[in-house]
JSON list of C-alpha atoms in Angstrom, two decimals:
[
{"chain": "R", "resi": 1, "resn": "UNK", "atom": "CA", "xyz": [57.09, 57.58, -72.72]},
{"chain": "R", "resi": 2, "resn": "UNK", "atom": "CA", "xyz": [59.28, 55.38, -75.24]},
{"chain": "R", "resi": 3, "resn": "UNK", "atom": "CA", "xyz": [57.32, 52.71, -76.95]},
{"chain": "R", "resi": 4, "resn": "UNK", "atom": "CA", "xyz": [59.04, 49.56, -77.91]},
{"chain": "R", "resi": 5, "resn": "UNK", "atom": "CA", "xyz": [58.08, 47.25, -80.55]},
{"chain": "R", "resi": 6, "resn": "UNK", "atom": "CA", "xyz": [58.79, 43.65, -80.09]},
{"chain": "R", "resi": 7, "resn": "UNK", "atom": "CA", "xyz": [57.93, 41.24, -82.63]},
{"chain": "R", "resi": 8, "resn": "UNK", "atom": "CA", "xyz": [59.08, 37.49, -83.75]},
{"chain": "R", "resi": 9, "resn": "UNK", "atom": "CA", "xyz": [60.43, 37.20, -87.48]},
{"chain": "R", "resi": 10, "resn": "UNK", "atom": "CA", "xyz": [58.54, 35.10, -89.78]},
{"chain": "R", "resi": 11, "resn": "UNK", "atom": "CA", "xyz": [59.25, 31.23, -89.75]},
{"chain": "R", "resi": 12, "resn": "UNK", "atom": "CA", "xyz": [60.64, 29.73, -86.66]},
{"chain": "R", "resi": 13, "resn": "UNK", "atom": "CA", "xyz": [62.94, 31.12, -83.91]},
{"chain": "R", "resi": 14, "resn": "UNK", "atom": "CA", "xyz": [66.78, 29.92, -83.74]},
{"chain": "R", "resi": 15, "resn": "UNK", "atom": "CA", "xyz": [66.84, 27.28, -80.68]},
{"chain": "R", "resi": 16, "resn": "UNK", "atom": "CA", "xyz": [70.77, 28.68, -78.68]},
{"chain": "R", "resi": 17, "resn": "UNK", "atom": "CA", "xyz": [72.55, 27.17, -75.74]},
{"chain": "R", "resi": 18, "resn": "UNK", "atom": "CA", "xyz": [73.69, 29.59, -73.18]},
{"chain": "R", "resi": 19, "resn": "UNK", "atom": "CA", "xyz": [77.42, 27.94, -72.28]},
{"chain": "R", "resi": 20, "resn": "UNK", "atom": "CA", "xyz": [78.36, 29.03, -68.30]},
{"chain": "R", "resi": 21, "resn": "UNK", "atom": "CA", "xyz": [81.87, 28.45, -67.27]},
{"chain": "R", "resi": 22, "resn": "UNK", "atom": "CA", "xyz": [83.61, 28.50, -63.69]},
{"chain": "R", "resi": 23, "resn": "UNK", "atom": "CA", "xyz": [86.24, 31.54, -63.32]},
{"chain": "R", "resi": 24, "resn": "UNK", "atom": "CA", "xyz": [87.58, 33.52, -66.62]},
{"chain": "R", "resi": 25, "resn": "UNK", "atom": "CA", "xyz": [88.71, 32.60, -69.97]},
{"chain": "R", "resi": 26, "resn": "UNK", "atom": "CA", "xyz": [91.82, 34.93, -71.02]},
{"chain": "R", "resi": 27, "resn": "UNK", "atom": "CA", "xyz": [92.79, 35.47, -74.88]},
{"chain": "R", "resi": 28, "resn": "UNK", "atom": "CA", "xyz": [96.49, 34.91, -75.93]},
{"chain": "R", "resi": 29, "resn": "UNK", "atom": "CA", "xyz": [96.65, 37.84, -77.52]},
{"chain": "R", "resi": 30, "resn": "UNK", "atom": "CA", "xyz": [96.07, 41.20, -76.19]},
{"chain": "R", "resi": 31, "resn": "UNK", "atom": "CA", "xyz": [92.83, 41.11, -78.41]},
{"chain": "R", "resi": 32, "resn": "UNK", "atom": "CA", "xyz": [89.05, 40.28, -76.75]},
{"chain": "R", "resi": 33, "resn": "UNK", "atom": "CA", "xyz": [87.52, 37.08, -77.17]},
{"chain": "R", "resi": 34, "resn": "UNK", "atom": "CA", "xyz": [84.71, 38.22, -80.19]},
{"chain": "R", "resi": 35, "resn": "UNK", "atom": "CA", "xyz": [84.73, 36.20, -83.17]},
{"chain": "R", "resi": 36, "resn": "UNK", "atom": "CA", "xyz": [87.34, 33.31, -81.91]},
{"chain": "R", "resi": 37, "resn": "UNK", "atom": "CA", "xyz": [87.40, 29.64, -81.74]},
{"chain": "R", "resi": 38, "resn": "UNK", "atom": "CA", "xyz": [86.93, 28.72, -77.58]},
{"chain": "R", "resi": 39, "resn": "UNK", "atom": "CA", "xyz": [87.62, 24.91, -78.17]},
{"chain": "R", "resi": 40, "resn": "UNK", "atom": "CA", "xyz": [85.41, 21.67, -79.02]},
{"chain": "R", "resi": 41, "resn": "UNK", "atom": "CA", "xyz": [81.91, 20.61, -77.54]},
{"chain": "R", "resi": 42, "resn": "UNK", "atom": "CA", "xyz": [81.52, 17.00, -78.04]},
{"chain": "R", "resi": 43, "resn": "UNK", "atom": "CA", "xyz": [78.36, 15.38, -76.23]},
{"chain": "R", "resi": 44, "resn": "UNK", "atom": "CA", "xyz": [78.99, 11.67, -74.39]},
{"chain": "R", "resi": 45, "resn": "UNK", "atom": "CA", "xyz": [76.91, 8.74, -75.48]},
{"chain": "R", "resi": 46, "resn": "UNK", "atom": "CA", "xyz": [74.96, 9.54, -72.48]},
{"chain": "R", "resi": 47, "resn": "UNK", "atom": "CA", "xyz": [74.14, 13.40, -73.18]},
{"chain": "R", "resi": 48, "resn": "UNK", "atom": "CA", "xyz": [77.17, 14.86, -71.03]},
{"chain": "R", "resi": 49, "resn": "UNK", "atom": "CA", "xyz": [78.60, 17.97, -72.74]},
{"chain": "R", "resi": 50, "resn": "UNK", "atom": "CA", "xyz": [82.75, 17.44, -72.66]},
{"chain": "R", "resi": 51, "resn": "UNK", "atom": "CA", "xyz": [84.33, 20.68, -73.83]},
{"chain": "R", "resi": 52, "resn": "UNK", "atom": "CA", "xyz": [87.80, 20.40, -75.09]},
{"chain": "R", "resi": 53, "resn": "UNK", "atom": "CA", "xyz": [89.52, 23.79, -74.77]},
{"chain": "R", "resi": 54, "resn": "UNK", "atom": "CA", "xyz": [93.47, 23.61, -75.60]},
{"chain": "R", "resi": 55, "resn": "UNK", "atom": "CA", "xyz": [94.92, 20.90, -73.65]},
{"chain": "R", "resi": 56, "resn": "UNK", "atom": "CA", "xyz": [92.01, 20.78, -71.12]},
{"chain": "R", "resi": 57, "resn": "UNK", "atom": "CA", "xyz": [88.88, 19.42, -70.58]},
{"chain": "R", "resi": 58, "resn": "UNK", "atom": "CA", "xyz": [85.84, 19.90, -68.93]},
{"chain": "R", "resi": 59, "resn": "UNK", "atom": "CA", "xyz": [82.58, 17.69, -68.44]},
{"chain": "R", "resi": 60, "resn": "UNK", "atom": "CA", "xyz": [79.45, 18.92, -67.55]},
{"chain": "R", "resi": 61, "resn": "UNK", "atom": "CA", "xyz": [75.43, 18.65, -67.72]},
{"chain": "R", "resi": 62, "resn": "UNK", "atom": "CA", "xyz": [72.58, 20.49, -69.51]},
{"chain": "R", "resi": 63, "resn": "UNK", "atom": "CA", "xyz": [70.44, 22.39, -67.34]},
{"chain": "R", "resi": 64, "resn": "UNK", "atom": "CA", "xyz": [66.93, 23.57, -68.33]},
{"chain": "R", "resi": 65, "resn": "UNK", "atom": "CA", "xyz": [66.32, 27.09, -67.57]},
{"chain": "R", "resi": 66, "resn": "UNK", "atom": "CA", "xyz": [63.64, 28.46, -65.34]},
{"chain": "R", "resi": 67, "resn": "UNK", "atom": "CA", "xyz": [62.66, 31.28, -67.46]},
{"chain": "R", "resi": 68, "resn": "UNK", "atom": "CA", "xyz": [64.31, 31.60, -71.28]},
{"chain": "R", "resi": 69, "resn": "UNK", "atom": "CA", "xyz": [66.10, 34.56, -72.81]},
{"chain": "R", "resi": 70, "resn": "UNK", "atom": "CA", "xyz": [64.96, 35.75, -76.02]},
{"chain": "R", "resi": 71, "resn": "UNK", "atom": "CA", "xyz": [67.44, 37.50, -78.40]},
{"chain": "R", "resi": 72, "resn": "UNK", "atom": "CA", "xyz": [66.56, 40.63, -79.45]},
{"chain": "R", "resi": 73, "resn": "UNK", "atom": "CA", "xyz": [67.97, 42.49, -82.79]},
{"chain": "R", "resi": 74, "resn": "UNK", "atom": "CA", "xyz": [67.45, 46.36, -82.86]},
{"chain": "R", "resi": 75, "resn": "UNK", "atom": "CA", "xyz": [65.84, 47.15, -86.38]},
{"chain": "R", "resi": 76, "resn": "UNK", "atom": "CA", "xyz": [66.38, 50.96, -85.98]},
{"chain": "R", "resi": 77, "resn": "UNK", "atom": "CA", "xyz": [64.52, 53.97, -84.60]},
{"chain": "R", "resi": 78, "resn": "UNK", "atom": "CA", "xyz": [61.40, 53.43, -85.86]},
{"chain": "R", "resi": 79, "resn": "UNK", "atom": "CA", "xyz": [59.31, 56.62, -86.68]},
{"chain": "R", "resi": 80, "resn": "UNK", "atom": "CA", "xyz": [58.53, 59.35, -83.77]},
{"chain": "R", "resi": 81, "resn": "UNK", "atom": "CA", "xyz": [54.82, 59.34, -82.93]},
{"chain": "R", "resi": 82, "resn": "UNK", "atom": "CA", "xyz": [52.95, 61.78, -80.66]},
{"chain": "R", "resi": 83, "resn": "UNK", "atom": "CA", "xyz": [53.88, 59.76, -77.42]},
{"chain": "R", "resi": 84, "resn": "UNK", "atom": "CA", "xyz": [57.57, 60.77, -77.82]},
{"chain": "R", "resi": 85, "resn": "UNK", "atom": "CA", "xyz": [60.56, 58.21, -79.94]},
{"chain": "R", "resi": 86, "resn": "UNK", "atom": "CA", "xyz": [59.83, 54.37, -80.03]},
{"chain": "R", "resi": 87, "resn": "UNK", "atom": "CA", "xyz": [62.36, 51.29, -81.28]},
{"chain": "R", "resi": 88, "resn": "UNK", "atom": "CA", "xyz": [61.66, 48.14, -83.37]},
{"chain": "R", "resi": 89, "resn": "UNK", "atom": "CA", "xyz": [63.49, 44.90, -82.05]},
{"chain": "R", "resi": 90, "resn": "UNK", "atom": "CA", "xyz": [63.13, 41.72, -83.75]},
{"chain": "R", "resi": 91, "resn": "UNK", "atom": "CA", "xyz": [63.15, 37.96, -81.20]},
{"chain": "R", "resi": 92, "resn": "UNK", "atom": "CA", "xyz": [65.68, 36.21, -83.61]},
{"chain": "R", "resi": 93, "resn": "UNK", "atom": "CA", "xyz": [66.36, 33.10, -81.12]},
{"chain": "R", "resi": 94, "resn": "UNK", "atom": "CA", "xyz": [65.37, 31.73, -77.90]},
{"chain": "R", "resi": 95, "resn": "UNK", "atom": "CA", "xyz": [67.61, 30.39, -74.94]},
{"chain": "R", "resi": 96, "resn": "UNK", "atom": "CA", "xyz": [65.87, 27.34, -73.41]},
{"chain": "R", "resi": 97, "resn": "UNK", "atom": "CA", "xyz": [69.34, 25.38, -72.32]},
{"chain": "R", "resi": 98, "resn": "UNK", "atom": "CA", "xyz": [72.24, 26.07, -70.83]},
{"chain": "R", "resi": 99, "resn": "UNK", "atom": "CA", "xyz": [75.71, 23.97, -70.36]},
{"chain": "R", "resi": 100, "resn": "UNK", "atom": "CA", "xyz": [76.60, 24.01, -67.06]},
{"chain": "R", "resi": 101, "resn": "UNK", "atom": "CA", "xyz": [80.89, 23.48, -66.41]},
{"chain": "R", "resi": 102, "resn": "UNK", "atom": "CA", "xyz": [81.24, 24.26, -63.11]},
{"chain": "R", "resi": 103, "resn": "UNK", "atom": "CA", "xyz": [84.11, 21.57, -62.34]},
{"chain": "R", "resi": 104, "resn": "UNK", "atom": "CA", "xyz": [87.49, 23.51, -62.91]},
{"chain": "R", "resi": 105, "resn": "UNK", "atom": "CA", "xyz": [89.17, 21.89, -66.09]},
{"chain": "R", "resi": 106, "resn": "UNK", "atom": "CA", "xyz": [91.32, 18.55, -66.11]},
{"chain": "R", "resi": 107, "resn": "UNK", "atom": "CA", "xyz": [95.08, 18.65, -68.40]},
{"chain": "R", "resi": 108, "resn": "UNK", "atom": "CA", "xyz": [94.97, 16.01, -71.17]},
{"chain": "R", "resi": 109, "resn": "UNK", "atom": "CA", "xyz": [98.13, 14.18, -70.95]},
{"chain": "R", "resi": 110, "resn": "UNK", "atom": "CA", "xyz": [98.40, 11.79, -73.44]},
{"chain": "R", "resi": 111, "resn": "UNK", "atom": "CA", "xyz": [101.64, 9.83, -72.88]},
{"chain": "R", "resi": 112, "resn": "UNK", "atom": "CA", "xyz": [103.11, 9.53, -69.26]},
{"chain": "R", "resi": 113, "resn": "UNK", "atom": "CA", "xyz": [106.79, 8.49, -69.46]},
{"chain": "R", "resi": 114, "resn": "UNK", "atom": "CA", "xyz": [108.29, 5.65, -67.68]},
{"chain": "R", "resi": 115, "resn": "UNK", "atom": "CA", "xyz": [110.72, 6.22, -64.66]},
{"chain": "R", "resi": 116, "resn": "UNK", "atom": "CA", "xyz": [113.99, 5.08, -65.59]}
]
């Protein structure tokens, strides 16, 4: 049997937003998407999230979730007892919220030229 050690770290948890979007988002480059800039989250005066992503933009709401997600951090093997190999994993942050865009995105055109 593998034993599994959860605990919290001390102080209090990072509060993240889970961010679900319709369909796929492609990189330019042949690269994954890991460690780069998706676009701008701006919030309405009313609470609507507005993401900003190249020359479109989507709106859409914050939904609580049912159950959260904790984030877990492995802190390494952990010492082999008698009841066979056990791991350590730390809760560094909780998901609570999640931004819901399930509108496809709308092109920002900012100047419409005049029929001649």
């Amino acid at each position: 049997m593998v034993q599994i050690v959860i605990s919290s770290g001390g102080g209090g948890l990072a509060r993240w937003v889970l961010v679900e979007l319709q369909g796929e988002v492609e990189p330019r480059q042949s690269g994954g998407l890991a460690g780069s800039l998706l676009g701008d989250l701006h919030y309405t005066r009313e609470g609507v999230p507005v993401l900003v992503v190249g020359h479109h933009i989507l709106y859409g709401k914050v939904v609580q979730l049912e159950k959260p997600f904790a984030v877990l951090v492995k802190q390494g093997a952990g010492e082999p007892g008698p009841a066979g190999p056990h791991a350590r994993y730390t809760v560094t942050a909780l998901i609570k919220t999640k931004l819901l865009f399930k509108t496809r995105p709308k092109p920002i055109i900012t100047n419409v030229p005049k029929k001649v």
